[in-house]
Short mmCIF file of C-alpha atoms in Angstrom, two decimals:
data_model
loop_
_atom_site.label_atom_id
_atom_site.label_comp_id
_atom_site.label_asym_id
_atom_site.label_seq_id
_atom_site.Cartn_x
_atom_site.Cartn_y
_atom_site.Cartn_z
CA MET A 11 5.25 -3.61 -5.99
CA SER A 12 7.43 -2.49 -2.44
CA ARG A 13 6.55 1.23 -2.89
CA TYR A 14 2.80 0.00 -3.65
CA LEU A 15 2.39 -1.71 -0.17
CA PHE A 16 3.72 0.81 1.84
CA GLY A 17 1.87 4.00 0.26
CA LYS A 18 -1.22 1.35 1.59
CA PHE A 19 0.02 0.59 4.72
CA ILE A 20 0.76 4.53 5.27
CA ALA A 21 -3.30 5.27 4.28
CA SER A 22 -4.40 2.00 6.11
CA ILE A 23 -2.97 4.26 9.28
CA PHE A 24 -4.39 7.27 8.66
CA VAL A 25 -8.26 4.96 8.36
CA LEU A 26 -7.54 3.26 11.30
CA ILE A 27 -7.03 6.54 13.05
CA GLY A 28 -9.75 8.03 11.31
CA VAL A 29 -12.10 5.15 12.23
CA SER A 30 -11.30 4.85 16.20
CA ILE A 31 -12.13 8.50 16.49
CA PHE A 32 -15.15 8.18 14.76
CA THR A 33 -16.19 5.63 16.93
CA PHE A 34 -14.87 6.51 19.80
CA ALA A 35 -17.25 9.75 19.28
CA LEU A 36 -20.20 7.62 18.53
CA VAL A 37 -20.39 5.27 21.08
CA ARG A 38 -20.43 7.65 23.81
CA GLY A 39 -23.40 9.35 21.95
CA ILE A 40 -25.48 6.15 22.27
CA PRO A 41 -28.29 6.95 25.13
CA GLY A 42 -27.54 4.92 28.10
CA ASP A 43 -24.64 5.11 30.66
CA PRO A 44 -22.76 1.78 31.04
CA ILE A 45 -21.68 2.37 34.78
CA ARG A 46 -25.65 2.68 35.98
CA THR A 47 -26.35 -0.43 33.62
CA MET A 48 -23.99 -2.25 35.84
CA LEU A 49 -24.13 -1.24 39.18
CA GLY A 50 -28.14 -0.78 38.74
CA THR A 51 -30.71 1.97 39.92
CA ASP A 52 -29.86 0.87 43.46
CA ALA A 53 -26.21 1.82 43.57
CA SER A 54 -25.11 4.43 46.20
CA GLY A 55 -24.08 7.58 44.90
CA ALA A 56 -20.16 6.66 46.16
CA ASP A 57 -20.30 3.99 44.32
CA TYR A 58 -20.75 5.08 40.78
CA GLU A 59 -18.32 8.06 41.04
CA LYS A 60 -16.17 5.31 42.60
CA MET A 61 -17.07 3.05 39.08
CA LYS A 62 -16.94 5.89 36.41
CA ARG A 63 -13.16 6.69 37.89
CA LEU A 64 -12.15 2.92 37.67
CA TYR A 65 -12.81 3.50 34.28
CA GLY A 66 -11.44 7.07 33.27
CA LEU A 67 -15.26 8.43 32.17
CA ASP A 68 -14.90 10.77 34.62
CA ARG A 69 -12.29 12.30 32.25
CA PRO A 70 -12.41 14.63 29.34
CA MET A 71 -13.15 12.63 25.97
CA TYR A 72 -9.79 13.28 24.38
CA GLU A 73 -7.67 11.95 27.80
CA GLN A 74 -10.09 8.94 27.28
CA TYR A 75 -8.34 8.62 23.37
CA ALA A 76 -5.45 9.06 23.72
CA GLU A 77 -5.15 6.64 26.42
CA TRP A 78 -7.24 3.92 25.00
CA LEU A 79 -5.12 4.72 21.44
CA VAL A 80 -2.21 4.68 23.39
CA GLU A 81 -2.75 0.98 24.75
CA VAL A 82 -4.30 0.20 21.51
CA VAL A 83 -0.40 0.80 20.23
CA ARG A 84 0.75 -1.36 22.62
CA GLY A 85 -1.34 -4.14 21.74
CA ASN A 86 -3.91 -3.85 24.29
CA LEU A 87 -8.13 -3.50 23.50
CA GLY A 88 -9.12 -2.95 27.23
CA LYS A 89 -11.26 -4.17 29.12
CA SER A 90 -14.94 -5.13 29.50
CA ILE A 91 -16.29 -3.03 31.86
CA ARG A 92 -19.17 -5.39 32.19
CA THR A 93 -16.76 -8.87 33.29
CA GLY A 94 -13.52 -6.82 33.12
CA LEU A 95 -12.52 -9.76 30.75
CA PRO A 96 -9.60 -8.19 28.27
CA VAL A 97 -11.46 -7.78 25.08
CA GLY A 98 -8.09 -8.78 22.52
CA GLU A 99 -8.65 -12.39 24.10
CA SER A 100 -12.06 -12.36 23.85
CA ILE A 101 -11.44 -11.94 20.07
CA VAL A 102 -9.13 -14.13 19.94
CA GLN A 103 -11.72 -16.91 21.44
CA ARG A 104 -14.79 -15.81 19.41
CA LEU A 105 -12.91 -15.29 15.95
CA PRO A 106 -12.75 -18.98 14.56
CA VAL A 107 -16.82 -18.83 14.74
CA THR A 108 -16.85 -15.60 13.15
CA LEU A 109 -14.94 -17.00 10.86
CA GLU A 110 -15.87 -19.98 9.85
CA LEU A 111 -19.48 -18.57 8.76
CA THR A 112 -17.71 -15.66 6.64
CA LEU A 113 -15.83 -18.15 4.82
CA LEU A 114 -19.17 -20.70 4.68
CA ALA A 115 -21.06 -17.64 3.22
CA VAL A 116 -18.04 -16.98 1.03
CA VAL A 117 -18.36 -20.81 -0.56
CA LEU A 118 -21.74 -21.05 -1.22
CA GLY A 119 -22.24 -17.21 -2.46
CA LEU A 120 -19.53 -18.55 -5.47
CA VAL A 121 -20.30 -21.01 -6.36
CA ILE A 122 -24.59 -20.38 -6.61
CA GLY A 123 -23.42 -16.77 -7.89
CA VAL A 124 -20.64 -18.15 -10.62
CA PRO A 125 -22.23 -21.22 -12.20
CA ALA A 126 -25.47 -19.14 -12.05
CA ALA A 127 -23.86 -16.18 -14.13
CA ILE A 128 -22.26 -18.10 -16.72
CA LEU A 129 -25.76 -19.45 -17.38
CA ALA A 130 -27.99 -16.19 -18.04
CA ALA A 131 -24.60 -14.89 -20.24
CA GLN A 132 -25.17 -17.91 -22.23
CA ALA A 133 -28.79 -17.07 -21.90
CA ARG A 134 -29.00 -13.73 -22.91
CA GLY A 135 -32.20 -12.62 -23.58
CA ARG A 136 -33.62 -16.17 -23.16
CA PHE A 137 -36.23 -17.38 -20.37
CA THR A 138 -33.54 -18.14 -18.26
CA ASP A 139 -31.74 -15.63 -18.09
CA SER A 140 -34.87 -13.89 -16.94
CA ALA A 141 -35.21 -16.04 -14.36
CA LEU A 142 -32.15 -15.74 -13.11
CA SER A 143 -32.60 -12.33 -12.76
CA VAL A 144 -35.71 -12.54 -10.86
CA LEU A 145 -34.02 -14.30 -8.85
CA VAL A 146 -31.05 -11.96 -8.11
CA LEU A 147 -32.80 -8.91 -7.56
CA SER A 148 -35.23 -11.26 -4.86
CA GLY A 149 -31.70 -12.59 -3.40
CA ILE A 150 -30.06 -9.36 -3.23
CA SER A 151 -33.72 -7.13 -1.57
CA MET A 152 -33.87 -10.12 1.15
CA PRO A 153 -32.86 -9.61 4.32
CA GLY A 154 -30.85 -11.68 5.64
CA PHE A 155 -32.91 -11.55 9.28
CA TRP A 156 -35.67 -11.77 7.52
CA LEU A 157 -34.88 -14.83 5.25
CA ALA A 158 -33.11 -16.40 8.55
CA THR A 159 -36.48 -16.05 10.37
CA LEU A 160 -37.91 -17.65 7.29
CA LEU A 161 -35.72 -20.55 7.07
CA VAL A 162 -35.59 -21.25 10.74
CA LEU A 163 -39.51 -21.76 10.48
CA ALA A 164 -39.36 -24.37 7.76
CA PHE A 165 -36.45 -26.25 8.12
CA SER A 166 -35.96 -26.41 11.95
CA LEU A 167 -39.46 -25.66 13.49
CA MET A 168 -41.46 -27.26 11.10
CA LEU A 169 -39.10 -30.02 8.87
CA ARG A 170 -36.76 -30.35 12.10
CA TRP A 171 -33.47 -30.73 9.60
CA PHE A 172 -31.58 -28.65 11.54
CA PRO A 173 -31.20 -27.10 14.57
CA PRO A 174 -32.39 -23.81 15.30
CA ILE A 175 -29.87 -22.50 17.47
CA GLY A 176 -26.79 -23.45 19.19
CA TYR A 177 -23.02 -23.65 18.25
CA ILE A 178 -20.72 -27.06 18.35
CA PRO A 179 -16.95 -26.47 18.01
CA LEU A 180 -15.96 -28.19 14.18
CA GLN A 181 -12.83 -29.73 16.27
CA GLU A 182 -15.27 -31.65 18.55
CA ASN A 183 -18.30 -32.98 16.32
CA PRO A 184 -17.53 -31.72 11.98
CA VAL A 185 -20.87 -33.32 11.19
CA GLU A 186 -22.82 -31.67 13.80
CA ASN A 187 -20.99 -28.96 13.28
CA LEU A 188 -21.97 -28.02 9.75
CA ARG A 189 -25.74 -28.73 10.69
CA ARG A 190 -25.66 -25.65 12.51
CA MET A 191 -23.50 -23.40 10.46
CA VAL A 192 -25.74 -24.47 7.10
CA LEU A 193 -29.00 -22.19 8.06
CA PRO A 194 -26.43 -19.02 9.17
CA ALA A 195 -24.26 -19.75 5.77
CA ILE A 196 -27.36 -19.12 3.79
CA SER A 197 -28.74 -16.51 4.76
CA LEU A 198 -25.60 -14.75 5.32
CA GLY A 199 -24.68 -16.18 1.73
CA VAL A 200 -27.64 -15.51 -0.33
CA ALA A 201 -27.34 -11.75 -0.74
CA PHE A 202 -23.45 -12.47 -1.63
CA GLY A 203 -24.17 -14.47 -4.56
CA ALA A 204 -26.61 -13.03 -5.77
CA THR A 205 -24.10 -10.04 -5.82
CA THR A 206 -21.74 -11.63 -7.38
CA MET A 207 -24.07 -13.79 -10.31
CA ARG A 208 -25.25 -10.19 -11.32
CA PHE A 209 -21.49 -9.01 -11.47
CA THR A 210 -20.03 -11.77 -13.29
CA ARG A 211 -22.93 -11.86 -15.64
CA SER A 212 -22.01 -8.30 -16.93
CA SER A 213 -18.11 -8.63 -16.99
CA LEU A 214 -18.67 -11.68 -19.17
CA LEU A 215 -21.01 -10.14 -21.43
CA GLU A 216 -18.61 -7.39 -21.79
CA VAL A 217 -16.05 -9.86 -22.79
CA PHE A 218 -18.32 -11.89 -24.82
CA ASN A 219 -18.84 -8.83 -27.02
CA GLN A 220 -14.64 -8.29 -27.46
CA ASP A 221 -13.00 -9.66 -30.50
CA TYR A 222 -10.44 -12.15 -29.21
CA ILE A 223 -13.77 -14.02 -27.78
CA ARG A 224 -15.64 -13.76 -31.72
CA THR A 225 -11.79 -14.86 -32.91
CA ALA A 226 -12.26 -17.91 -30.87
CA ARG A 227 -15.73 -18.78 -32.22
CA ALA A 228 -14.88 -18.34 -35.13
CA LYS A 229 -11.83 -20.27 -35.24
CA GLY A 230 -15.13 -23.14 -34.80
CA LEU A 231 -14.31 -23.94 -31.01
CA ARG A 232 -16.98 -24.97 -28.58
CA GLU A 233 -18.16 -22.57 -26.89
CA ARG A 234 -17.47 -24.26 -23.39
CA LEU A 235 -13.82 -23.46 -23.84
CA VAL A 236 -14.33 -20.10 -25.11
CA THR A 237 -16.33 -19.53 -22.28
CA TYR A 238 -14.51 -21.36 -19.15
CA ARG A 239 -10.85 -20.80 -20.78
CA HIS A 240 -11.02 -17.54 -22.83
CA ALA A 241 -13.96 -15.69 -21.24
CA LEU A 242 -14.03 -16.47 -17.72
CA LYS A 243 -10.43 -15.59 -16.65
CA ASN A 244 -10.54 -12.00 -18.20
CA ALA A 245 -14.32 -11.82 -16.11
CA LEU A 246 -13.32 -12.63 -13.05
CA ILE A 247 -10.99 -8.97 -11.85
CA PRO A 248 -14.97 -7.33 -11.27
CA VAL A 249 -15.83 -10.36 -9.55
CA VAL A 250 -12.77 -10.17 -7.15
CA THR A 251 -13.65 -6.56 -6.54
CA VAL A 252 -17.07 -7.21 -5.31
CA THR A 253 -15.90 -10.46 -3.34
CA GLY A 254 -13.32 -7.75 -1.28
CA ILE A 255 -15.73 -5.26 -0.95
CA GLN A 256 -18.50 -8.08 0.01
CA ILE A 257 -16.76 -9.58 2.52
CA GLY A 258 -16.81 -6.64 4.36
CA ARG A 259 -20.50 -6.66 4.25
CA LEU A 260 -20.55 -9.78 5.14
CA ILE A 261 -18.60 -9.51 8.85
CA GLY A 262 -21.08 -6.44 9.62
CA GLY A 263 -23.47 -9.03 9.19
CA THR A 264 -22.52 -11.43 11.29
CA VAL A 265 -23.68 -9.02 14.36
CA ILE A 266 -27.73 -9.77 13.45
CA ILE A 267 -27.51 -13.02 11.73
CA GLU A 268 -25.26 -14.86 15.24
CA GLN A 269 -27.41 -13.85 17.17
CA ILE A 270 -30.76 -14.85 15.84
CA PHE A 271 -29.20 -18.49 15.72
CA ALA A 272 -26.90 -17.98 19.37
CA LEU A 273 -23.88 -18.19 17.85
CA PRO A 274 -20.48 -16.98 19.67
CA GLY A 275 -19.18 -15.32 17.44
CA ILE A 276 -17.54 -11.65 17.41
CA GLY A 277 -20.85 -10.51 16.01
CA ARG A 278 -23.05 -11.05 18.98
CA TYR A 279 -20.19 -10.56 20.89
CA VAL A 280 -20.09 -6.72 19.95
CA PHE A 281 -23.87 -7.08 19.73
CA ASP A 282 -24.42 -7.39 23.41
CA ALA A 283 -21.26 -5.06 23.97
CA ILE A 284 -24.01 -3.04 22.49
CA SER A 285 -26.84 -3.54 24.23
CA GLN A 286 -24.94 -2.99 27.46
CA ARG A 287 -22.93 0.27 26.64
CA ASP A 288 -20.02 -1.36 26.98
CA TYR A 289 -17.06 1.10 25.48
CA PRO A 290 -13.79 -1.22 25.25
CA ILE A 291 -15.74 -4.62 23.44
CA ILE A 292 -17.37 -1.92 21.06
CA GLN A 293 -14.44 0.48 20.16
CA GLY A 294 -11.83 -2.86 19.95
CA THR A 295 -14.12 -4.44 18.09
CA VAL A 296 -14.95 -1.95 15.24
CA LEU A 297 -11.14 -1.41 15.16
CA PHE A 298 -10.46 -5.41 14.60
CA PHE A 299 -13.47 -4.94 11.49
CA THR A 300 -12.01 -2.64 9.92
CA LEU A 301 -8.51 -3.65 10.16
CA VAL A 302 -9.53 -7.35 8.53
CA PHE A 303 -11.60 -5.15 5.90
CA ILE A 304 -8.58 -3.33 5.19
CA LEU A 305 -6.33 -6.82 4.80
CA VAL A 306 -8.81 -8.27 2.66
CA ASN A 307 -8.96 -5.41 -0.06
CA LEU A 308 -5.27 -5.29 0.05
CA ALA A 309 -5.27 -9.14 -0.61
CA VAL A 310 -7.82 -8.19 -3.89
CA ASP A 311 -5.27 -5.37 -5.05
CA ILE A 312 -2.07 -7.99 -4.95
CA LEU A 313 -4.72 -10.63 -6.34
CA TYR A 314 -5.18 -8.64 -9.49
CA GLY A 315 -1.49 -8.78 -10.87
CA VAL A 316 -2.10 -12.90 -10.20
CA ILE A 317 -5.29 -13.19 -11.89
CA ASP A 318 -3.86 -10.79 -14.86
CA PRO A 319 0.02 -9.94 -15.27
CA ARG A 320 -0.82 -6.76 -17.46
CA ILE A 321 -2.16 -4.97 -14.34
CA LYS A 322 0.81 -2.72 -13.00
CA PHE A 323 0.59 -1.32 -9.58
CA ALA A 324 0.57 2.58 -9.82
CA THR A 325 3.38 3.53 -7.72
CA ASP A 326 5.46 1.08 -9.41
#
């Protein structure tokens, strides 16, 4: 186990370095100039060159990257070109909003996806299975921003059940906080729920064909007992894998959803940074998202052994 974690740790370092190089080069390929965006078109050439030297943008790219990487290793993600505020502190301040939104979307997806998959697997080939398959395809195909727009039109502007935009911290008013997070969580969680349902159904159908399931049924056990006690646990391993991968997708989806619902999370933070060519924020947030994705997948690998003790790590 320790060798496995050490190998994962070394591999994660290379992944982070690779992502940081790619992001660093990519953001500098974005059309536009962050200094010109900050100063405006009326700024003098002297002021422009002064600000460019101040942020080190007048030096070769490899020197800029080396200096940035050294600071990252020291725990400093840099400062925003536009506001001058530390990127790391801004990420920490906005993290609860994005974390809450992602968590609600995951819970919503699992609550919808797993029971629907059990229902579809038990009714394989019948109308219920076909109807749920159509809903799954619709959920997977529906873009999150489009669903968010529909939800705002229907439940905020027409029915007035939920506020269209804005955020209230959970510790200030839990009820109002949930009212404002329901629509964003649905927008983000529907595709995750549909994907979870699809993989869980396929996994359950495969388990249903195993000999020990046939033996359990031959012994006269009720179908509900066979499903929940014997089949579902073994069918969960692919679901855990999909959940780990989908969490990375959910975190990326917050960039659009937080912008639509005006939520002050990391997604909106990086969206604003991209529009304003704020290099340190883009680099810092992408690196942070990558680290979260790596940690989630590491947790998924460890969870395999908890769900099924027969699974051994490759390096043991």
